[in-house]
Coordinates of N, CA and C in Angstrom, one line a residue:
M1 N 58.5 -265.2 30.4 CA 58.3 -265.9 31.7 C 56.8 -266.2 31.8
G2 N 56.5 -267.4 32.4 CA 55.1 -267.7 32.5 C 54.4 -267.0 33.7
T3 N 53.2 -267.2 33.8 CA 52.4 -266.5 34.9 C 52.5 -267.3 36.2
R4 N 52.7 -266.6 37.3 CA 52.8 -267.3 38.6 C 51.6 -266.8 39.4
N5 N 51.1 -267.7 40.3 CA 50.0 -267.4 41.2 C 50.5 -267.3 42.6
L6 N 50.4 -266.2 43.3 CA 50.9 -266.0 44.6 C 49.8 -265.8 45.6
R7 N 50.0 -266.4 46.8 CA 49.1 -266.2 48.0 C 49.8 -265.2 48.9
I8 N 49.1 -264.1 49.2 CA 49.7 -263.1 50.1 C 48.8 -263.1 51.4
T9 N 49.5 -263.2 52.6 CA 48.8 -263.0 53.8 C 49.0 -261.6 54.4
L10 N 48.0 -261.0 54.8 CA 48.1 -259.6 55.2 C 47.6 -259.3 56.6
A11 N 48.2 -258.4 57.3 CA 47.7 -257.9 58.5 C 47.6 -256.4 58.4
Y12 N 46.4 -255.8 58.9 CA 46.3 -254.4 58.7 C 45.4 -253.7 59.8
D13 N 45.8 -252.5 60.1 CA 44.9 -251.7 61.0 C 44.1 -250.8 60.0
G14 N 42.8 -251.1 60.0 CA 41.9 -250.5 59.0 C 41.3 -249.2 59.4
T15 N 41.8 -248.6 60.5 CA 41.1 -247.4 61.1 C 40.9 -246.3 60.0
R16 N 41.9 -246.0 59.3 CA 41.8 -244.8 58.4 C 41.5 -245.2 56.9
F17 N 41.2 -246.4 56.7 CA 41.0 -246.8 55.3 C 39.5 -247.0 55.0
V18 N 39.1 -247.0 53.7 CA 37.7 -247.1 53.4 C 37.2 -248.6 53.3
G19 N 38.1 -249.5 53.6 CA 37.8 -250.9 53.6 C 38.8 -251.6 52.7
W20 N 38.5 -252.9 52.4 CA 39.3 -253.7 51.5 C 39.2 -253.3 50.1
Q21 N 38.0 -253.1 49.6 CA 37.7 -252.9 48.2 C 38.1 -251.6 47.7
R22 N 38.8 -251.6 46.5 CA 39.2 -250.3 45.8 C 37.9 -249.5 45.5
Q23 N 37.9 -248.2 45.8 CA 36.8 -247.4 45.6 C 37.2 -246.1 44.9
A24 N 36.2 -245.4 44.3 CA 36.6 -244.1 43.6 C 37.2 -243.1 44.4
A25 N 36.9 -243.0 45.7 CA 37.4 -242.0 46.6 C 37.9 -242.7 47.9
G26 N 39.0 -242.3 48.4 CA 39.6 -242.8 49.6 C 40.6 -244.0 49.4
E27 N 41.4 -244.2 50.4 CA 42.4 -245.3 50.3 C 41.8 -246.6 50.7
S28 N 42.1 -247.6 49.9 CA 41.6 -249.0 50.3 C 42.8 -249.9 50.4
I29 N 42.6 -251.0 51.1 CA 43.7 -252.0 51.2 C 44.0 -252.6 49.8
Q30 N 43.0 -253.0 49.1 CA 43.2 -253.6 47.8 C 43.9 -252.6 46.9
G31 N 43.5 -251.3 46.8 CA 44.1 -250.3 46.0 C 45.5 -250.1 46.2
L32 N 45.9 -250.0 47.5 CA 47.3 -249.7 47.9 C 48.1 -251.0 47.6
L33 N 47.6 -252.2 47.8 CA 48.3 -253.4 47.5 C 48.5 -253.5 46.0
E34 N 47.5 -253.3 45.2 CA 47.6 -253.4 43.8 C 48.6 -252.4 43.2
D35 N 48.6 -251.2 43.8 CA 49.5 -250.2 43.3 C 51.0 -250.6 43.6
A36 N 51.2 -251.2 44.8 CA 52.6 -251.6 45.1 C 53.0 -252.7 44.3
I37 N 52.2 -253.7 44.1 CA 52.6 -254.9 43.3 C 52.8 -254.5 41.8
A38 N 52.0 -253.6 41.3 CA 52.1 -253.1 39.9 C 53.4 -252.5 39.6
R39 N 54.0 -251.9 40.6 CA 55.3 -251.3 40.4 C 56.4 -252.4 40.3
L40 N 56.2 -253.5 40.9 CA 57.1 -254.7 40.7 C 56.9 -255.3 39.4
E41 N 55.6 -255.5 39.0 CA 55.2 -256.2 37.8 C 55.5 -255.3 36.6
G42 N 55.5 -254.0 36.7 CA 55.6 -253.1 35.6 C 54.4 -253.0 34.7
A43 N 53.2 -253.4 35.3 CA 51.9 -253.4 34.6 C 50.8 -253.5 35.7
P44 N 49.6 -253.1 35.4 CA 48.5 -253.2 36.3 C 48.2 -254.6 36.7
V45 N 47.8 -254.8 38.0 CA 47.5 -256.2 38.5 C 46.2 -256.1 39.2
T46 N 45.5 -257.2 39.3 CA 44.3 -257.4 40.1 C 44.5 -258.3 41.2
V47 N 44.3 -257.8 42.4 CA 44.4 -258.6 43.6 C 43.0 -259.0 44.2
H48 N 42.9 -260.3 44.4 CA 41.6 -260.8 45.0 C 41.7 -261.1 46.4
G49 N 40.8 -260.7 47.2 CA 40.8 -260.9 48.7 C 39.8 -262.0 49.1
A50 N 40.1 -262.7 50.2 CA 39.2 -263.7 50.7 C 37.9 -263.1 51.1
G51 N 37.9 -261.9 51.6 CA 36.7 -261.2 52.0 C 36.9 -259.7 51.9
R52 N 35.8 -259.0 52.0 CA 35.9 -257.6 51.9 C 35.6 -256.9 53.2
T53 N 36.6 -256.6 53.9 CA 36.4 -255.9 55.2 C 35.9 -254.5 55.0
D54 N 35.0 -254.0 55.9 CA 34.4 -252.7 55.8 C 35.4 -251.6 56.3
A55 N 35.0 -250.4 56.1 CA 35.8 -249.2 56.6 C 36.0 -249.4 58.1
G56 N 37.3 -249.2 58.5 CA 37.6 -249.2 59.9 C 37.8 -250.6 60.5
V57 N 37.6 -251.6 59.7 CA 37.8 -253.0 60.2 C 39.2 -253.5 59.9
H58 N 39.8 -254.2 60.9 CA 41.1 -254.6 60.9 C 41.2 -256.1 60.4
A59 N 42.4 -256.5 60.2 CA 42.7 -257.9 59.8 C 43.9 -258.5 60.4
L60 N 43.8 -259.7 60.9 CA 45.0 -260.4 61.5 C 45.6 -261.3 60.4
A61 N 44.8 -261.8 59.5 CA 45.3 -262.7 58.5 C 44.3 -262.7 57.3
Q62 N 44.3 -261.6 56.6 CA 43.5 -261.5 55.3 C 44.3 -262.2 54.2
V63 N 43.7 -263.0 53.5 CA 44.4 -263.7 52.4 C 44.1 -263.1 51.0
A64 N 45.1 -262.9 50.2 CA 44.9 -262.4 48.9 C 45.6 -263.2 47.9
S65 N 45.2 -263.2 46.6 CA 45.9 -263.9 45.5 C 46.1 -262.9 44.4
V66 N 47.1 -263.1 43.6 CA 47.5 -262.3 42.5 C 48.3 -263.1 41.5
Q67 N 48.1 -262.8 40.2 CA 48.9 -263.5 39.2 C 50.0 -262.5 38.7
L68 N 51.2 -262.9 38.6 CA 52.3 -262.1 38.2 C 53.2 -262.8 37.2
T69 N 54.0 -262.0 36.5 CA 55.0 -262.6 35.6 C 56.4 -262.3 36.0
C70 N 56.6 -261.4 37.0 CA 57.9 -260.9 37.4 C 58.7 -262.1 38.0
A71 N 60.0 -262.1 38.0 CA 60.9 -263.2 38.3 C 61.4 -263.1 39.8
H72 N 61.0 -262.1 40.5 CA 61.5 -261.9 41.9 C 61.0 -263.1 42.8
D73 N 61.9 -263.6 43.7 CA 61.5 -264.6 44.6 C 60.5 -264.0 45.6
T74 N 59.8 -264.9 46.3 CA 58.7 -264.5 47.2 C 59.2 -263.6 48.4
A75 N 60.4 -263.9 48.9 CA 61.0 -263.1 50.0 C 61.2 -261.7 49.5
T76 N 61.8 -261.5 48.3 CA 62.0 -260.2 47.7 C 60.7 -259.4 47.5
I77 N 59.7 -260.2 47.0 CA 58.4 -259.5 46.7 C 57.8 -259.0 48.1
A78 N 57.9 -259.8 49.1 CA 57.4 -259.4 50.4 C 58.1 -258.2 50.9
R79 N 59.4 -258.1 50.8 CA 60.2 -257.0 51.3 C 59.8 -255.7 50.5
A80 N 59.7 -255.9 49.2 CA 59.5 -254.7 48.3 C 58.0 -254.2 48.5
V81 N 57.1 -255.1 48.6 CA 55.7 -254.7 48.8 C 55.6 -253.9 50.2
N82 N 56.2 -254.5 51.2 CA 56.1 -253.8 52.5 C 56.8 -252.5 52.5
A83 N 57.8 -252.3 51.7 CA 58.5 -251.0 51.7 C 57.6 -250.0 51.0
M84 N 56.7 -250.4 50.2 CA 55.8 -249.4 49.4 C 54.5 -249.2 50.1
L85 N 54.1 -250.1 51.0 CA 52.8 -250.0 51.7 C 53.0 -249.1 52.9
P86 N 51.9 -248.4 53.3 CA 51.9 -247.6 54.6 C 52.1 -248.6 55.8
P87 N 52.6 -248.0 56.9 CA 53.0 -248.9 58.0 C 51.8 -249.6 58.6
E88 N 50.6 -249.2 58.3 CA 49.4 -249.9 58.9 C 49.1 -251.2 58.2
I89 N 49.7 -251.4 57.0 CA 49.5 -252.6 56.2 C 50.8 -253.4 56.1
R90 N 50.7 -254.7 56.3 CA 51.9 -255.5 56.2 C 51.6 -256.9 55.5
A91 N 52.4 -257.2 54.6 CA 52.3 -258.6 54.0 C 53.2 -259.5 54.9
T92 N 52.5 -260.3 55.7 CA 53.2 -261.1 56.7 C 53.8 -262.4 56.0
A93 N 53.3 -262.8 54.8 CA 53.8 -263.9 54.1 C 53.4 -263.8 52.6
V94 N 54.3 -264.2 51.8 CA 54.1 -264.3 50.3 C 54.5 -265.7 49.9
D95 N 53.6 -266.5 49.3 CA 53.9 -267.9 49.0 C 53.5 -268.2 47.5
E96 N 54.2 -269.1 46.9 CA 53.8 -269.6 45.6 C 52.5 -270.5 45.8
A97 N 51.5 -270.3 45.0 CA 50.3 -271.1 45.1 C 50.0 -271.9 43.8
R98 N 49.1 -272.8 44.0 CA 48.7 -273.6 42.8 C 48.0 -272.7 41.8
G99 N 48.1 -273.1 40.5 CA 47.5 -272.2 39.5 C 46.0 -272.0 39.7
D100 N 45.3 -272.9 40.3 CA 43.8 -272.7 40.4 C 43.5 -272.1 41.8
F101 N 44.5 -271.7 42.6 CA 44.1 -271.0 43.9 C 43.6 -269.6 43.6
H102 N 42.5 -269.4 44.3 CA 41.8 -268.0 44.3 C 41.4 -267.7 45.7
A103 N 41.9 -266.6 46.2 CA 41.7 -266.2 47.6 C 40.2 -266.3 48.0
R104 N 39.3 -265.9 47.2 CA 37.9 -265.8 47.5 C 37.3 -267.2 47.4
F105 N 37.4 -267.8 46.2 CA 36.7 -269.1 45.9 C 37.4 -270.3 46.5
S106 N 38.6 -270.2 46.9 CA 39.3 -271.3 47.6 C 39.2 -271.3 49.1
A107 N 38.6 -270.2 49.6 CA 38.5 -270.1 51.1 C 37.5 -271.2 51.6
R108 N 37.9 -271.9 52.7 CA 37.1 -272.9 53.3 C 36.3 -272.3 54.4
S109 N 36.8 -271.4 55.1 CA 36.0 -270.7 56.2 C 36.7 -269.4 56.5
K110 N 36.0 -268.5 57.2 CA 36.5 -267.2 57.6 C 36.1 -267.0 59.1
C111 N 37.1 -266.4 59.8 CA 36.9 -266.2 61.2 C 36.9 -264.7 61.5
Y112 N 35.9 -264.2 62.2 CA 35.8 -262.8 62.6 C 35.8 -262.7 64.1
R113 N 36.4 -261.6 64.6 CA 36.4 -261.3 66.0 C 35.9 -259.9 66.3
Y114 N 35.0 -259.8 67.3 CA 34.5 -258.5 67.7 C 34.8 -258.3 69.2
Q115 N 35.5 -257.3 69.5 CA 36.0 -257.1 70.9 C 35.2 -256.1 71.6
L116 N 34.8 -256.4 72.9 CA 34.1 -255.5 73.8 C 35.1 -255.2 74.9
A117 N 35.1 -253.9 75.2 CA 35.8 -253.5 76.4 C 34.7 -253.2 77.5
N118 N 34.4 -254.3 78.2 CA 33.2 -254.3 79.1 C 33.8 -253.9 80.5
M119 N 34.0 -252.6 80.7 CA 34.5 -252.1 82.0 C 34.0 -250.7 82.2
P120 N 34.0 -250.2 83.4 CA 33.5 -248.9 83.7 C 34.2 -247.7 82.9
V121 N 35.5 -247.8 82.9 CA 36.3 -246.8 82.2 C 37.1 -247.4 81.0
A122 N 37.0 -246.8 79.9 CA 37.6 -247.4 78.7 C 39.1 -247.3 78.7
D123 N 39.8 -248.3 78.2 CA 41.2 -248.3 78.1 C 41.6 -247.5 76.9
P124 N 42.3 -246.4 77.0 CA 42.7 -245.7 75.8 C 43.5 -246.4 74.8
F125 N 44.2 -247.5 75.2 CA 45.0 -248.2 74.3 C 44.3 -249.2 73.4
T126 N 43.0 -249.5 73.8 CA 42.2 -250.4 73.0 C 41.0 -249.7 72.3
R127 N 40.9 -248.4 72.4 CA 39.7 -247.7 72.0 C 39.5 -247.9 70.5
A128 N 40.5 -248.1 69.7 CA 40.3 -248.3 68.2 C 40.0 -249.7 67.9
Y129 N 40.1 -250.6 68.8 CA 39.9 -252.0 68.6 C 38.8 -252.7 69.4
A130 N 38.1 -251.9 70.1 CA 37.0 -252.5 71.0 C 35.9 -251.5 71.2
W131 N 34.7 -252.1 71.3 CA 33.5 -251.3 71.6 C 33.4 -251.2 73.2
H132 N 33.4 -250.0 73.7 CA 33.3 -249.8 75.1 C 31.9 -249.9 75.6
V133 N 31.6 -250.9 76.4 CA 30.3 -251.1 77.0 C 30.5 -251.0 78.5
P134 N 30.2 -249.9 79.1 CA 30.6 -249.7 80.5 C 29.7 -250.5 81.5
E135 N 28.4 -250.7 81.2 CA 27.6 -251.4 82.2 C 27.8 -252.9 82.3
P136 N 27.6 -253.5 83.5 CA 27.7 -255.0 83.6 C 26.8 -255.7 82.6
L137 N 27.3 -256.8 82.0 CA 26.5 -257.6 81.1 C 26.3 -259.0 81.6
D138 N 25.2 -259.6 81.3 CA 25.0 -261.0 81.7 C 25.7 -261.8 80.6
R139 N 26.9 -262.2 80.9 CA 27.8 -262.9 80.0 C 27.3 -264.3 79.7
A140 N 26.7 -264.9 80.7 CA 26.2 -266.3 80.6 C 25.1 -266.3 79.5
A141 N 24.2 -265.3 79.6 CA 23.1 -265.2 78.7 C 23.6 -265.0 77.3
M142 N 24.6 -264.2 77.2 CA 25.2 -263.9 75.9 C 25.9 -265.1 75.2
R143 N 26.4 -265.9 76.1 CA 27.0 -267.2 75.6 C 25.9 -268.1 75.1
D144 N 24.8 -268.2 75.8 CA 23.7 -269.0 75.4 C 23.1 -268.6 74.1
A145 N 23.0 -267.3 73.9 CA 22.4 -266.7 72.7 C 23.4 -266.9 71.5
A146 N 24.7 -266.8 71.8 CA 25.7 -267.0 70.7 C 25.6 -268.4 70.2
A147 N 25.4 -269.4 71.1 CA 25.4 -270.8 70.7 C 24.2 -271.1 69.8
I148 N 23.1 -270.4 69.9 CA 22.0 -270.6 69.1 C 22.3 -270.3 67.6
L149 N 23.2 -269.4 67.4 CA 23.5 -269.0 66.0 C 24.3 -270.0 65.2
A150 N 25.0 -270.9 65.9 CA 25.8 -271.9 65.2 C 24.9 -272.8 64.4
G151 N 25.4 -273.2 63.2 CA 24.6 -274.0 62.3 C 24.3 -273.3 61.0
T152 N 23.4 -273.8 60.2 CA 23.0 -273.3 58.9 C 21.6 -272.6 59.1
H153 N 21.6 -271.3 58.8 CA 20.4 -270.5 59.1 C 20.3 -269.4 58.0
D154 N 19.1 -268.8 58.0 CA 18.9 -267.6 57.2 C 19.2 -266.4 58.0
F155 N 20.3 -265.7 57.7 CA 20.7 -264.6 58.6 C 20.3 -263.2 58.0
S156 N 19.2 -263.2 57.3 CA 18.7 -261.9 56.7 C 18.4 -260.8 57.7
A157 N 18.0 -261.2 58.9 CA 17.8 -260.3 60.0 C 19.0 -259.5 60.4
F158 N 20.2 -260.0 60.0 CA 21.5 -259.4 60.4 C 22.2 -258.8 59.2
Q159 N 21.5 -258.6 58.1 CA 22.1 -258.0 57.0 C 21.7 -256.6 56.8
S160 N 22.7 -255.7 56.5 CA 22.3 -254.3 56.2 C 21.6 -254.2 54.9
S161 N 20.8 -253.2 54.8 CA 20.0 -253.0 53.6 C 20.9 -252.5 52.4
G162 N 20.5 -252.6 51.2 CA 21.2 -252.1 50.1 C 22.2 -253.1 49.5
T163 N 22.1 -254.4 49.9 CA 23.0 -255.4 49.4 C 22.3 -256.4 48.5
D164 N 23.0 -256.9 47.5 CA 22.5 -257.8 46.5 C 23.2 -259.1 46.6
V165 N 22.7 -260.2 47.2 CA 23.3 -261.5 47.4 C 22.4 -262.5 46.9
H166 N 23.0 -263.6 46.4 CA 22.1 -264.7 45.9 C 21.3 -265.4 47.0
T167 N 21.9 -265.5 48.2 CA 21.2 -266.1 49.3 C 21.7 -265.5 50.6
T168 N 20.8 -265.4 51.6 CA 21.1 -264.9 52.9 C 21.4 -266.1 53.9
V169 N 21.4 -267.3 53.4 CA 21.7 -268.5 54.2 C 23.2 -268.6 54.4
R170 N 23.7 -268.8 55.6 CA 25.1 -269.0 55.9 C 25.2 -270.1 56.9
T171 N 26.4 -270.7 57.0 CA 26.7 -271.7 57.9 C 27.8 -271.3 58.9
L172 N 27.5 -271.2 60.2 CA 28.5 -270.9 61.2 C 28.9 -272.1 61.9
T173 N 30.2 -272.4 61.9 CA 30.7 -273.6 62.6 C 31.1 -273.3 64.0
R174 N 31.2 -272.0 64.3 CA 31.6 -271.5 65.7 C 31.0 -270.2 65.9
S175 N 30.4 -270.0 67.1 CA 29.8 -268.8 67.6 C 29.9 -268.8 69.1
A176 N 30.9 -268.1 69.6 CA 31.2 -268.2 71.0 C 31.9 -266.9 71.6
W177 N 31.7 -266.6 72.8 CA 32.4 -265.5 73.5 C 33.6 -266.1 74.3
L178 N 34.7 -265.3 74.2 CA 35.9 -265.7 74.8 C 36.3 -264.6 75.9
E179 N 36.8 -265.1 77.0 CA 37.3 -264.1 78.0 C 38.8 -263.9 77.8
E180 N 39.2 -262.7 77.5 CA 40.6 -262.3 77.3 C 40.9 -261.2 78.3
P181 N 42.2 -261.0 78.6 CA 42.6 -259.9 79.5 C 42.0 -258.5 79.0
A182 N 41.1 -258.0 79.9 CA 40.4 -256.7 79.7 C 39.5 -256.7 78.5
L183 N 39.2 -257.8 77.9 CA 38.3 -257.8 76.7 C 37.4 -259.0 76.8
F184 N 36.1 -258.8 76.3 CA 35.2 -259.9 76.1 C 35.0 -260.0 74.6
V185 N 35.4 -261.1 74.0 CA 35.5 -261.2 72.6 C 34.6 -262.2 72.0
Y186 N 33.8 -261.7 71.0 CA 32.9 -262.6 70.2 C 33.7 -263.2 69.0
E187 N 33.8 -264.5 68.9 CA 34.5 -265.1 67.7 C 33.5 -266.0 67.0
V188 N 33.4 -265.7 65.7 CA 32.5 -266.5 64.8 C 33.2 -266.9 63.6
E189 N 33.0 -268.2 63.2 CA 33.7 -268.8 62.0 C 32.6 -269.5 61.2
G190 N 32.7 -269.3 59.9 CA 31.8 -269.9 59.0 C 32.2 -269.8 57.5
D191 N 31.2 -270.1 56.7 CA 31.5 -270.0 55.2 C 31.5 -268.6 54.7
G192 N 31.2 -267.6 55.5 CA 31.1 -266.2 55.0 C 30.1 -265.5 55.8
S193 N 30.0 -264.2 55.6 CA 29.0 -263.4 56.3 C 28.4 -262.4 55.3
L194 N 27.2 -261.9 55.7 CA 26.6 -260.8 54.9 C 27.1 -259.5 55.4
R195 N 26.7 -258.5 54.6 CA 27.2 -257.1 54.9 C 26.8 -256.7 56.4
H196 N 27.8 -256.3 57.2 CA 27.6 -255.9 58.5 C 26.9 -257.0 59.4
M197 N 27.0 -258.2 59.0 CA 26.3 -259.3 59.7 C 26.9 -259.5 61.1
V198 N 28.2 -259.5 61.3 CA 28.9 -259.7 62.6 C 28.5 -258.5 63.5
R199 N 28.6 -257.3 63.0 CA 28.2 -256.1 63.8 C 26.8 -256.2 64.3
A200 N 25.9 -256.7 63.4 CA 24.5 -256.8 63.8 C 24.3 -257.9 64.9
I201 N 25.0 -259.0 64.7 CA 24.9 -260.1 65.7 C 25.4 -259.6 67.0
V202 N 26.5 -258.9 67.0 CA 27.1 -258.4 68.3 C 26.1 -257.4 69.0
G203 N 25.5 -256.5 68.1 CA 24.5 -255.6 68.7 C 23.4 -256.3 69.3
T204 N 22.9 -257.4 68.7 CA 21.8 -258.2 69.3 C 22.3 -258.9 70.5
L205 N 23.5 -259.5 70.5 CA 23.9 -260.2 71.7 C 24.2 -259.2 72.9
V206 N 24.6 -258.0 72.6 CA 24.7 -257.0 73.7 C 23.3 -256.7 74.3
E207 N 22.3 -256.6 73.5 CA 20.9 -256.4 74.0 C 20.6 -257.6 75.0
V208 N 21.0 -258.8 74.6 CA 20.7 -259.9 75.5 C 21.5 -259.7 76.8
G209 N 22.7 -259.3 76.7 CA 23.6 -259.0 77.9 C 23.0 -257.9 78.8
R210 N 22.4 -257.0 78.2 CA 21.8 -255.8 78.9 C 20.4 -256.2 79.5
G211 N 19.9 -257.4 79.1 CA 18.6 -257.8 79.6 C 17.4 -257.3 78.9
S212 N 17.6 -256.6 77.7 CA 16.5 -256.1 77.0 C 16.0 -257.0 75.9
R213 N 16.6 -258.2 75.8 CA 16.2 -259.2 74.9 C 16.5 -260.6 75.5
P214 N 15.5 -261.5 75.6 CA 15.8 -262.8 76.1 C 16.7 -263.6 75.1
A215 N 17.6 -264.4 75.7 CA 18.5 -265.2 74.9 C 17.8 -266.1 73.9
G216 N 16.7 -266.7 74.4 CA 16.0 -267.6 73.5 C 15.3 -267.0 72.3
Q217 N 15.1 -265.7 72.4 CA 14.4 -264.9 71.3 C 15.3 -264.9 70.0
V218 N 16.6 -265.1 70.2 CA 17.5 -265.1 69.0 C 17.1 -266.1 68.0
A219 N 16.6 -267.3 68.4 CA 16.3 -268.3 67.5 C 15.2 -267.9 66.5
A220 N 14.3 -267.0 66.9 CA 13.2 -266.5 66.1 C 13.7 -265.6 65.0
L221 N 15.0 -265.1 65.1 CA 15.5 -264.3 64.1 C 16.2 -265.0 62.9
L222 N 16.3 -266.3 63.0 CA 17.0 -267.1 62.1 C 16.2 -267.8 61.0
N223 N 15.0 -267.3 60.8 CA 14.0 -267.8 59.8 C 13.6 -266.8 58.8
G224 N 14.6 -265.9 58.5 CA 14.2 -264.9 57.5 C 13.5 -263.7 58.1
A225 N 13.8 -263.4 59.3 CA 13.1 -262.2 60.0 C 13.6 -260.9 59.4
A226 N 12.8 -259.9 59.5 CA 13.2 -258.6 59.0 C 14.4 -258.0 59.8
R227 N 15.2 -257.1 59.1 CA 16.4 -256.6 59.8 C 16.0 -255.8 61.1
G228 N 14.8 -255.1 61.1 CA 14.4 -254.4 62.2 C 14.1 -255.2 63.5
K229 N 14.0 -256.5 63.3 CA 13.7 -257.4 64.5 C 15.0 -257.7 65.3
A230 N 16.1 -257.5 64.7 CA 17.4 -257.8 65.4 C 17.9 -256.5 66.0
G231 N 19.1 -256.6 66.7 CA 19.7 -255.5 67.3 C 20.4 -254.5 66.4
P232 N 21.0 -253.5 67.0 CA 21.6 -252.4 66.2 C 22.9 -252.9 65.6
T233 N 23.4 -252.3 64.5 CA 24.7 -252.6 63.9 C 25.7 -251.9 64.8

């Protein structure tokens, strides 16, 4: 049988995992998925993800691709994979893809969400999915600062140390705060992010909301500023 290329859409609660990428120690999303699919294939497989979520980070629609030779239809593969994965990880869709499809290199954009529980008392049901910020925030200023980040900029001020990338320039097509029931949500979409970039952006925007950093100062961070000039991760 010839080789098939599959696109797998995943949702997972990343609380107890070391992140997407397979590592020498600890359970990873990629490792568990590869192990499950290898049992169907009868041989080791390599699964590519659209992005590498960090430890503790969740996904609503992570996209992965894998090449197989097994003859099972996609519905059977989805059922079998979900039966072998822990309940925190689910393949929500398995589809046949073009031969040249690659989850990472075919991705057109990626969307990240960071949730704040901006209330005096934290909701115990969202504690694993939101940063509790009890004090009032200047949300209008945070929206103004977020809008400055849209566009093509050098985001090195928001990149954690110890990373090796070709360029720290990224393009954000959306950078906005959303009001949702009991949550204040930062949503950012673009061609990709640097290591811990979204967390550093949120830390900086919360400084704006607390009044410790002017919203307009964010623009000065987008010209290759040092990491220490931006807010906390």
